[in-house]
Amino acid sequence: MEVKIVNSEQELADAFDVRKTVFIYEQNVPEEEEIDQFESESVHFVLYDDYGKAAGAGRFRVLDGVGKGERICVLKENRKTGAGVAVMNKIEDYASSKGIRTLKLNAQTHAIPFYSKLGYETISDEFMDAGIPHKTMKKSI
């Protein structure tokens, strides 16, 4: 597995393909909510499996000095393989290299145990986003 910072149109297309598979086709998020106005200001990440197939994705941006991980996803067949941890580690390393000391994300409630194991703490009540329950989490890095 290798996580890359997106550096080409093909890598961005690969990241978007993973996101569409997970969020639009699997979780029924409307496409106009999934691909949004923040794409051009975000740093994108794509994970490739050992066969060179895109298997995970995420994006990162900075809001008021705090890093925000967004659109973190892994294809169903690659879950529970360390792929999600690899994506998060790459995002955290990137944020740290840019002087960011705090990261936050809006986690789907079913994913809270995953993020908790990575050191994230819940800091909000439950809220709905794209029809899916979420909670905001944060971590000092």
Coordinates of C-alpha atoms in Angstrom, one line a residue:
M1 CA 0.0 0.0 0.0
E2 CA 1.1 3.5 -0.8
V3 CA -0.6 6.8 0.0
K4 CA 0.3 9.6 -2.3
I5 CA -0.4 13.3 -2.2
V6 CA -2.3 13.9 -5.4
N7 CA 0.1 15.4 -8.0
S8 CA -1.6 14.7 -11.3
E9 CA -5.0 14.7 -13.0
Q10 CA -5.0 10.8 -13.0
E11 CA -4.3 10.6 -9.3
L12 CA -7.1 13.1 -8.6
A13 CA -9.5 11.1 -10.8
D14 CA -8.5 8.0 -8.9
A15 CA -9.2 9.7 -5.5
F16 CA -12.6 10.9 -6.8
D17 CA -13.4 7.4 -8.1
V18 CA -12.9 5.9 -4.7
R19 CA -14.9 8.7 -3.0
K20 CA -17.8 8.3 -5.5
T21 CA -17.8 4.5 -4.9
V22 CA -17.9 4.8 -1.1
F23 CA -20.0 7.9 -0.6
I24 CA -22.3 8.1 -3.6
Y25 CA -22.9 4.5 -4.6
E26 CA -22.4 2.8 -1.2
Q27 CA -23.8 5.4 1.2
N28 CA -26.2 7.2 -1.2
V29 CA -24.7 10.7 -0.6
P30 CA -25.9 13.0 -3.4
E31 CA -23.1 13.8 -5.9
E32 CA -23.6 17.5 -5.5
E33 CA -22.8 17.2 -1.8
E34 CA -19.9 14.8 -2.2
I35 CA -18.0 16.8 -4.8
D36 CA -18.1 20.4 -3.5
Q37 CA -16.8 23.9 -3.7
F38 CA -13.8 23.1 -1.5
E39 CA -12.1 20.6 -3.9
S40 CA -9.8 23.2 -5.5
E41 CA -8.5 24.6 -2.1
S42 CA -7.9 21.1 -0.6
V43 CA -4.9 18.9 -0.7
H44 CA -6.0 15.4 -1.9
F45 CA -4.6 12.0 -1.0
V46 CA -5.0 8.7 -2.8
L47 CA -4.1 5.2 -1.5
Y48 CA -3.0 2.6 -4.0
D49 CA -3.1 -1.1 -3.0
D50 CA -0.2 -3.5 -3.7
Y51 CA -1.5 -4.0 -7.3
G52 CA -1.6 -0.2 -8.1
K53 CA -5.4 0.0 -7.8
A54 CA -6.8 3.1 -6.1
A55 CA -8.3 1.8 -2.8
G56 CA -8.6 4.8 -0.5
A57 CA -8.8 8.6 -0.5
G58 CA -9.0 11.7 1.7
R59 CA -8.5 15.4 1.5
F60 CA -7.1 18.1 3.8
R61 CA -7.6 21.8 4.2
V62 CA -6.9 24.4 6.9
L63 CA -9.7 26.4 8.6
D64 CA -8.7 29.1 11.1
G65 CA -5.3 27.5 11.7
V66 CA -6.7 24.1 12.3
G67 CA -6.2 21.2 9.9
K68 CA -9.4 19.4 8.8
G69 CA -9.4 15.9 7.4
E70 CA -12.3 15.3 5.1
R71 CA -13.7 12.7 2.7
I72 CA -11.6 9.9 4.3
C73 CA -12.7 6.6 2.8
V74 CA -11.5 3.1 1.8
L75 CA -13.1 0.7 -0.6
K76 CA -15.1 -2.0 1.1
E77 CA -12.7 -4.8 0.0
N78 CA -9.7 -2.9 1.5
R79 CA -11.2 -2.1 4.9
K80 CA -9.6 -3.7 8.0
T81 CA -6.3 -3.9 6.2
G82 CA -4.6 -0.8 7.7
A83 CA -5.6 1.2 4.6
G84 CA -7.5 3.8 6.6
V85 CA -4.7 4.1 9.1
A86 CA -2.3 4.7 6.3
V87 CA -4.4 7.5 4.8
M88 CA -4.8 9.2 8.2
N89 CA -1.0 8.9 8.9
K90 CA -0.2 10.5 5.6
I91 CA -2.7 13.4 6.3
E92 CA -1.3 13.9 9.8
D93 CA 2.3 13.9 8.5
Y94 CA 1.4 16.4 5.9
A95 CA -0.4 18.6 8.4
S96 CA 2.6 18.5 10.8
S97 CA 5.0 19.4 8.0
K98 CA 2.9 22.5 7.4
G99 CA 3.1 23.5 11.1
I100 CA -0.4 22.4 11.9
R101 CA -0.7 21.2 15.5
T102 CA -4.4 20.4 15.7
L103 CA -6.5 18.3 13.4
K104 CA -10.3 17.9 13.4
L105 CA -12.7 15.9 11.3
N106 CA -16.4 15.1 11.2
A107 CA -16.6 11.3 11.7
Q108 CA -19.6 9.2 10.7
T109 CA -20.7 7.8 14.0
H110 CA -20.0 4.2 13.0
A111 CA -16.3 5.3 12.4
I112 CA -15.8 6.9 15.8
P113 CA -14.1 3.8 17.2
F114 CA -11.6 3.8 14.3
Y115 CA -10.7 7.5 14.9
S116 CA -10.6 7.0 18.7
K117 CA -7.9 4.4 18.3
L118 CA -5.9 7.0 16.4
G119 CA -6.1 9.4 19.3
Y120 CA -9.1 11.5 18.2
E121 CA -11.6 12.7 20.8
T122 CA -15.2 13.5 20.3
I123 CA -15.9 17.2 20.8
S124 CA -19.5 17.6 19.6
D125 CA -23.0 16.3 19.9
E126 CA -24.3 14.2 17.0
F127 CA -25.4 16.0 13.9
M128 CA -26.6 15.0 10.4
D129 CA -24.5 15.5 7.3
A130 CA -25.8 14.2 3.9
G131 CA -28.4 12.2 5.9
I132 CA -25.7 10.4 7.9
P133 CA -25.1 10.9 11.7
H134 CA -21.7 12.4 12.5
K135 CA -19.7 13.8 15.4
T136 CA -16.8 16.2 15.3
M137 CA -13.5 14.9 16.6
K138 CA -10.1 16.4 17.2
K139 CA -6.5 15.5 17.9
S140 CA -3.4 17.4 18.8
I141 CA -0.4 16.3 16.7

